[in-house]
CSV table of C-alpha atoms and ligand atoms in Angstrom, one decimal:
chain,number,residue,atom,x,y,z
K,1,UNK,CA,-13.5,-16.4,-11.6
K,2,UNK,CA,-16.9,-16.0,-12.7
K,3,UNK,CA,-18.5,-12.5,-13.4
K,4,UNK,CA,-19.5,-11.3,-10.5
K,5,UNK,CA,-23.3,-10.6,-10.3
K,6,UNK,CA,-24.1,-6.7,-10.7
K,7,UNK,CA,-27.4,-5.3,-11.7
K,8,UNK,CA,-27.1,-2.5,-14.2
K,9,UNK,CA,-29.1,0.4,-13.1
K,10,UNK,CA,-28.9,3.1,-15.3
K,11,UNK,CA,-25.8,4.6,-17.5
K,12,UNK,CA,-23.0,3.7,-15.1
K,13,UNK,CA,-20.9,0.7,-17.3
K,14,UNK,CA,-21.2,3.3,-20.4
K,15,UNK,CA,-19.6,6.1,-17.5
K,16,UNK,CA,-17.1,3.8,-16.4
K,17,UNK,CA,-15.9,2.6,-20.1
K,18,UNK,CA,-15.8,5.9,-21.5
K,19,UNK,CA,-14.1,7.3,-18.1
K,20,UNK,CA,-11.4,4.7,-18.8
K,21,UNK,CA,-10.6,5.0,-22.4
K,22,UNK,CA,-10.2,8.5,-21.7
K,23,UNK,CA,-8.0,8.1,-18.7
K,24,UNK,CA,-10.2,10.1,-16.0
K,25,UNK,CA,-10.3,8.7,-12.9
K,26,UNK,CA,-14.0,8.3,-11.0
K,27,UNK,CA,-15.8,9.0,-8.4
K,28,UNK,CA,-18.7,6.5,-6.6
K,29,UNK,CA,-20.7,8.8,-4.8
K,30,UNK,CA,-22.8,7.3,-2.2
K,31,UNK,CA,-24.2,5.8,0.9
K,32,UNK,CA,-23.0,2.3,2.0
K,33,UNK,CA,-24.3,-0.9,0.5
K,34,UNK,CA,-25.5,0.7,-2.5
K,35,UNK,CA,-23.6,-1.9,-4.7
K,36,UNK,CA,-20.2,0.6,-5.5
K,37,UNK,CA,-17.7,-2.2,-4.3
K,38,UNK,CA,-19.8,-4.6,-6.3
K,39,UNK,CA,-20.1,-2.1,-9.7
K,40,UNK,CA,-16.4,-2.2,-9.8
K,41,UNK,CA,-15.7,-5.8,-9.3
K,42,UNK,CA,-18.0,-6.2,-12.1
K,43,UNK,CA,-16.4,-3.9,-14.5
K,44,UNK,CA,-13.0,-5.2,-13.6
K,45,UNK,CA,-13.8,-8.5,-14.2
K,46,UNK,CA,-15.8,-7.5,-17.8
K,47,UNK,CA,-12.5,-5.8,-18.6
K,48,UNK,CA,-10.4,-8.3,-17.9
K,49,UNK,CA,-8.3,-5.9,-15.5
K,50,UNK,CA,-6.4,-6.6,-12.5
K,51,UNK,CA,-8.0,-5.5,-9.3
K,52,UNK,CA,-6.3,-3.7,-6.7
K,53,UNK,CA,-9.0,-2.7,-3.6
K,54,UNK,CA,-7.7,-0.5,-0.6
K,55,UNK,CA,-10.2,-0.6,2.1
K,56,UNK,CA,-8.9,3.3,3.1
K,57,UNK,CA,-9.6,4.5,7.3
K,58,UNK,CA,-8.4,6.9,9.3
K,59,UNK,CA,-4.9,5.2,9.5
K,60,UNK,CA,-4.0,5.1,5.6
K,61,UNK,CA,-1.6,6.8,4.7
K,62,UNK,CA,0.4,7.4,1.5
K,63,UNK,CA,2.8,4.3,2.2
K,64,UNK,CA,0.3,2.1,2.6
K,65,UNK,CA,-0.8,3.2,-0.7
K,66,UNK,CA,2.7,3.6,-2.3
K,67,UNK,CA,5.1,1.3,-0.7
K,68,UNK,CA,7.6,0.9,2.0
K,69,UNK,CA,10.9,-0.2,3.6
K,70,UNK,CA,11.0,-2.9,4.5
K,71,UNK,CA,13.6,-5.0,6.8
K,72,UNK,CA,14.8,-9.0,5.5
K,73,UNK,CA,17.7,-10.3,6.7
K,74,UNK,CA,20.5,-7.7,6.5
K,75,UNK,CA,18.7,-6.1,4.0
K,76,UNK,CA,16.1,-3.2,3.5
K,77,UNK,CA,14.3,-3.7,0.6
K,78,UNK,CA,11.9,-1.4,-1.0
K,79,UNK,CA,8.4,-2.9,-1.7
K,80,UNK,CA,5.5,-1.4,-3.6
K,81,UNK,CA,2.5,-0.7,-1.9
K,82,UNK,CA,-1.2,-1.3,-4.3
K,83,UNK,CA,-1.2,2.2,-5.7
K,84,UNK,CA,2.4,1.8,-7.2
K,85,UNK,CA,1.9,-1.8,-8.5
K,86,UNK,CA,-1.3,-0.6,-10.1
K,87,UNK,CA,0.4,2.3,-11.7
K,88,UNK,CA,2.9,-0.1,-13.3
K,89,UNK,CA,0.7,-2.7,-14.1
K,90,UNK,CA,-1.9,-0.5,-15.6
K,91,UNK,CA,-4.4,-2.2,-13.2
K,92,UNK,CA,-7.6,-0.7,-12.0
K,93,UNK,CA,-7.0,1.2,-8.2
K,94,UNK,CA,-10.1,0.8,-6.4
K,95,UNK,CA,-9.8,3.4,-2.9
K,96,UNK,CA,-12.9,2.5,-1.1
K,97,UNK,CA,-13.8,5.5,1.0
K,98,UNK,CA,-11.0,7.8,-0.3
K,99,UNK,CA,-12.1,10.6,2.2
K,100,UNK,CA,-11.3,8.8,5.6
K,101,UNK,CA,-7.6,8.4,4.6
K,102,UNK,CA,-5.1,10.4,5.7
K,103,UNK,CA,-4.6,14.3,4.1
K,104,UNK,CA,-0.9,13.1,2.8
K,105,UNK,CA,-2.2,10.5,0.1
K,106,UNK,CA,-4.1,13.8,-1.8
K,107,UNK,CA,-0.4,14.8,-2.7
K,108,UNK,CA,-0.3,11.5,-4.5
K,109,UNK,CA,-3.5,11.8,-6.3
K,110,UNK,CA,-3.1,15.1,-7.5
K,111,UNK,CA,-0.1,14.2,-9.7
K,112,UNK,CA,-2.0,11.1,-10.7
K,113,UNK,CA,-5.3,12.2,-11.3
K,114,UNK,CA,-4.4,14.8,-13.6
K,115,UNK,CA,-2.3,15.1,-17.0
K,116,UNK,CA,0.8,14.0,-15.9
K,117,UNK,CA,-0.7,11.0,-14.6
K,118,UNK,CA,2.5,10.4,-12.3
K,119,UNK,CA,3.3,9.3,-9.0
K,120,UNK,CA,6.1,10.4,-7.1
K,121,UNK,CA,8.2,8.3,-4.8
K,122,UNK,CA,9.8,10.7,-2.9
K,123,UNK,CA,11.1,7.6,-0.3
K,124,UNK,CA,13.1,6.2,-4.1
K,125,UNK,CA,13.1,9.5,-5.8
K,126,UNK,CA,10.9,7.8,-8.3
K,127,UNK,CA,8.5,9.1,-10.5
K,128,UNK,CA,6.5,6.4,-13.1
K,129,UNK,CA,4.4,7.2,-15.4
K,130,UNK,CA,0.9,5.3,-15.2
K,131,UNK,CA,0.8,2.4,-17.7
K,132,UNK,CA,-1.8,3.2,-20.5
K,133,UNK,CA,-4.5,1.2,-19.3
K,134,UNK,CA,-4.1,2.2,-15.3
K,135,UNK,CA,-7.5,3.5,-13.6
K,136,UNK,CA,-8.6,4.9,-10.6
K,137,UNK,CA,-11.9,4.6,-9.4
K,138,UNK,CA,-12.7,6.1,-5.5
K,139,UNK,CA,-15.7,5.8,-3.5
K,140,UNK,CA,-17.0,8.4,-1.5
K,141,UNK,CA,-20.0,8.7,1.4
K,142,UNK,CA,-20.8,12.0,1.0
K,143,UNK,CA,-20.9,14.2,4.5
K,144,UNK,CA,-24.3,14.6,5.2
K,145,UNK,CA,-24.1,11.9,8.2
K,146,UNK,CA,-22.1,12.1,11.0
K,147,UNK,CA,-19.0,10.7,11.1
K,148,UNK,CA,-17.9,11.0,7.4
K,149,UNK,CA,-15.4,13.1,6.5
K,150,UNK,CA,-15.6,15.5,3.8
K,151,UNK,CA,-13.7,15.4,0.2
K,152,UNK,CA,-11.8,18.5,-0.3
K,153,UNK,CA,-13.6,20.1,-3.7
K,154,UNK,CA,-10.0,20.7,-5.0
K,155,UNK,CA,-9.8,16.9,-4.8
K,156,UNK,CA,-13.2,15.8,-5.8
K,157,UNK,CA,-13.2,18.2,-9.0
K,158,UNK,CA,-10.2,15.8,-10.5
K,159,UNK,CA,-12.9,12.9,-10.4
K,160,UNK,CA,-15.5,12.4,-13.1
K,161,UNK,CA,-18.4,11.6,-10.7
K,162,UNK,CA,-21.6,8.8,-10.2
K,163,UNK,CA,-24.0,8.7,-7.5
K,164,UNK,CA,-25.3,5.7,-6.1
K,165,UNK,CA,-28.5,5.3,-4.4
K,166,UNK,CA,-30.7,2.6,-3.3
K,167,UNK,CA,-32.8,1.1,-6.5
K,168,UNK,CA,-35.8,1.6,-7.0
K,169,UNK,CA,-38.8,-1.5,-5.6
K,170,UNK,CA,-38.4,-3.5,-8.6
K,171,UNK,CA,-35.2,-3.6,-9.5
K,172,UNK,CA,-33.9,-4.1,-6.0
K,173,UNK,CA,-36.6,-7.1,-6.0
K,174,UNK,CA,-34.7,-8.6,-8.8
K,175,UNK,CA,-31.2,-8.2,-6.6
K,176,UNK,CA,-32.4,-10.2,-3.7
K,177,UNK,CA,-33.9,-12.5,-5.7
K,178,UNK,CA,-31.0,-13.1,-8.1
K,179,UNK,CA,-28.1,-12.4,-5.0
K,180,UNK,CA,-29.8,-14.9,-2.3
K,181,UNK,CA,-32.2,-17.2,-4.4
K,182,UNK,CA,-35.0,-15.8,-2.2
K,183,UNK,CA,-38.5,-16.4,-3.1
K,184,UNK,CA,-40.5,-13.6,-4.9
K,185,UNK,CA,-43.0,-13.1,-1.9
K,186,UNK,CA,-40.0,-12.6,0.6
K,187,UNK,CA,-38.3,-10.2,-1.3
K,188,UNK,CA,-41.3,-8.2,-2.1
K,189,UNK,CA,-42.3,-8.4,1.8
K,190,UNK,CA,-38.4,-7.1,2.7
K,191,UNK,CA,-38.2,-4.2,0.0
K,192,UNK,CA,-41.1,-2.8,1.7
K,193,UNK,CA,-40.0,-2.9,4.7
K,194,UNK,CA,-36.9,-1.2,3.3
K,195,UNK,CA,-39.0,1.6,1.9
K,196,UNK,CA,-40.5,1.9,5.1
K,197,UNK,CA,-37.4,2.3,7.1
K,198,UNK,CA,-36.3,4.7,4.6
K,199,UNK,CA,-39.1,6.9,5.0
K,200,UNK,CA,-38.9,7.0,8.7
K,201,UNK,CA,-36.6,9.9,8.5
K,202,UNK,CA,-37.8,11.0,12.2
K,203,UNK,CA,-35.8,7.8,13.4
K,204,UNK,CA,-33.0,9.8,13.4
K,205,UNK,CA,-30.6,6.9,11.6
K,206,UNK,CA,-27.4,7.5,10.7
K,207,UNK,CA,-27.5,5.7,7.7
K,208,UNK,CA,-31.0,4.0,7.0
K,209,UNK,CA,-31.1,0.4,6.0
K,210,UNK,CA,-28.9,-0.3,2.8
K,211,UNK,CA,-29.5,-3.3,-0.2
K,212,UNK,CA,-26.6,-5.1,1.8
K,213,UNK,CA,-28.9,-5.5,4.7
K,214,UNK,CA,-31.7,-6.5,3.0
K,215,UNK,CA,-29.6,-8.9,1.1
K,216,UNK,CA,-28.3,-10.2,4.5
K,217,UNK,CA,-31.9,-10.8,5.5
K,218,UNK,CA,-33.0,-12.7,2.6
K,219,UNK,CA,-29.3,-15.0,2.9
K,220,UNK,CA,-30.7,-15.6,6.6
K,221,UNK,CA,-34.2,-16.4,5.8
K,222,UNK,CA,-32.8,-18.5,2.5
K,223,UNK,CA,-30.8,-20.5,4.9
K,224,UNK,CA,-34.1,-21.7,7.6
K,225,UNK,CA,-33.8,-18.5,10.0
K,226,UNK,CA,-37.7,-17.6,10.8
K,227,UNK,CA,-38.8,-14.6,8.4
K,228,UNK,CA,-38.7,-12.3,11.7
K,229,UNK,CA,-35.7,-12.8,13.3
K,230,UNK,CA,-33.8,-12.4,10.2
K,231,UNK,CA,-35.3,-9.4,9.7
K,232,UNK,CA,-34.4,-8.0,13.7
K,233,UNK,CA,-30.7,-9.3,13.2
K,234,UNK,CA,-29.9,-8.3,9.9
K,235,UNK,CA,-32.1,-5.3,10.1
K,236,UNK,CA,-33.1,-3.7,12.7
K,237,UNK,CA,-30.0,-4.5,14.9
K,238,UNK,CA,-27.0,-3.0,12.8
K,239,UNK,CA,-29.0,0.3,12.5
K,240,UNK,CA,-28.9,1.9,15.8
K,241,UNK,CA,-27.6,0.6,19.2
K,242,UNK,CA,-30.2,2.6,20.5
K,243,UNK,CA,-32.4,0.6,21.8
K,244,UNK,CA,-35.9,2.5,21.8
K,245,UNK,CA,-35.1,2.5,18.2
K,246,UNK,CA,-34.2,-1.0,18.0
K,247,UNK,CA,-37.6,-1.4,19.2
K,248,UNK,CA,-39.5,0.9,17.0
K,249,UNK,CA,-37.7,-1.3,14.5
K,250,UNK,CA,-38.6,-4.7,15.2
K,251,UNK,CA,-42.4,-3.2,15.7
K,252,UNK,CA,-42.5,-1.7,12.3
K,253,UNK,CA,-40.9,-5.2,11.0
K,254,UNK,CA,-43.4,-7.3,13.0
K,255,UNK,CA,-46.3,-5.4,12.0
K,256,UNK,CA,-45.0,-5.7,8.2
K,257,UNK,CA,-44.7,-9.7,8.1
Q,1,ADP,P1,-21.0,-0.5,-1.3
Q,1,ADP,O1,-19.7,-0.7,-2.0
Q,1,ADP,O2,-21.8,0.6,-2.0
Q,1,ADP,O3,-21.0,-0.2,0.1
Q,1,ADP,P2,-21.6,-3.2,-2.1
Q,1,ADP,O4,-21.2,-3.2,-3.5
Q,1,ADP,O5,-20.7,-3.9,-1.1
Q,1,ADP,O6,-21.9,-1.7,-1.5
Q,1,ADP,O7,-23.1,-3.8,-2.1
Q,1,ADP,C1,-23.6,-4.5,-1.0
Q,1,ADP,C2,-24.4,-5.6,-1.4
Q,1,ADP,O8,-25.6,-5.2,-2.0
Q,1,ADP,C3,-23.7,-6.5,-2.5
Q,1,ADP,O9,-22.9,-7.5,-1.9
Q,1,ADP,C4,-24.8,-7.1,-3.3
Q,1,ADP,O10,-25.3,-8.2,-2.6
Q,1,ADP,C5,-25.9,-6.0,-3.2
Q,1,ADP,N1,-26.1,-5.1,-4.3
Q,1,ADP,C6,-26.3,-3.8,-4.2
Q,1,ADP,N2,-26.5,-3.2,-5.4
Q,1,ADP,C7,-26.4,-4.2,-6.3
Q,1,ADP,C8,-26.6,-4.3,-7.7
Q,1,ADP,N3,-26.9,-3.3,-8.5
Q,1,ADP,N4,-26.4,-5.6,-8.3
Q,1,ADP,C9,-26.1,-6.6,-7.6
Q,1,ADP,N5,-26.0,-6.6,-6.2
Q,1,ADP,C10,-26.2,-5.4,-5.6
């Protein structure tokens, strides 16, 4: 595979490799599409480390992250769930929105995330000690918009911790252009109507429109779809169902193209 494309922003690689070589797990603060999933990718691939990504929701519970009994034949066999086959592989963990899974799999990180770097089994009556080279790196969308849920601070203070946010004009330029093969004029014309979106805080969003969106515009309009419509279907569409705002939307995109 090649390396996947990531833009460096500020310190986060130097974070990430010190984090790793002294076996602290990290935190990804941040709203979505803020290039977290794509940070880690990056650094997994630059490491040469074996990815394991749990998408976490309000269904995931420890054994989905630890493993499970499972029925073949006459048979129940025992298989590992990501977390465990991480932990013996001494891969990197990668739970994506840690803080929508269920409270059970914190009793699994605690053990983990601290000195004794060990996960209990309790189905087996396991424990394993994490391979020397196992990492654990969580995202996190922290609670200020409806709908999130909160990380326990007794949980959160075992991660060393980065916050993401959307890049600045230029260097989110450089994304689209480099992501989608966009031309300059295009992604200058849909970063500011990003920055306008985002300082339409009376909009009452609950998230406001994300690098992934504006990357999603510029695939549409790199692809043939008019400059406009791209923008109202990657843009202002998946931000609200409300539809006056919808339409405020598409009016502040019209008047900006
Ligand atoms: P998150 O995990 O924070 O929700 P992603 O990593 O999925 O966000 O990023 C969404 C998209 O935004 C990516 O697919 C990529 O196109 C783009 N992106 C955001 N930040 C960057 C960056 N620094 N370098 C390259 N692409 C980025």
């Amino acid at each position: 595979m090649n390396q996947p494309y990531y833009k460096i922003i500020d310190q986060e690689e130097a974070i990430f490799e010190h984090a790793y070589k002294n076996k602290l797990p990290l935190l990804l603060k941040g709203p979505t599409g803020t290039g977290k999933s794509r940070f880690v990718e990056y650094m997994a691939h630059k490491m040469g480390k074996k990815l394991y990504t749990v998408a976490c929701h309000e269904e995931t519970s420890s054994t989905d992250l630890i493993g499970r009994y499972i029925i073949k034949g006459a048979e129940t066999i025992w298989v590992d769930g990501p977390m465990t086959r991480a932990v013996k592989e001494g891969a990197l963990l990668y739970l994506d929105e840690v803080a929508e899974a269920r409270p059970d799999i914190v009793v699994a990180l605690h053990s983990l995330t601290d000195h004794r770097r060990t996960l209990f089994i309790d189905k087996t009556g396991e424990s394993i000690v994490a391979d020397e080279s196992f990492m654990l790196v969580a995202t996190y969308n922290p609670g200020y918009q409806k709908g999130f849920k909160e990380l326990k601070p007794s949980t959160r203070q075992r991660f060393i911790s980065l916050s993401f946010a959307y890049p600045e004009n230029k260097i989110e330029t450089e994304i689209l252009i480099n992501e989608t093969g966009v031309d300059e004029d295009i992604a200058k014309k849909l970063i500011k109507i990003g920055e306008k979106i985002r300082n339409l805080t009376e909009l009452g969003l609950a998230e406001t429109v994300s690098t992934r969106l504006l990357v999603d515009a510029a695939i549409l309009i790199k692809s043939g779809l008019p400059l406009r419509l791209s923008c109202f279907v990657a843009i202002a569409e998946p931000l609200t169902d409300d539809e006056d705002t919808v339409e405020a939307l598409k009016d502040l995109i019209s008047l900006s193209i």
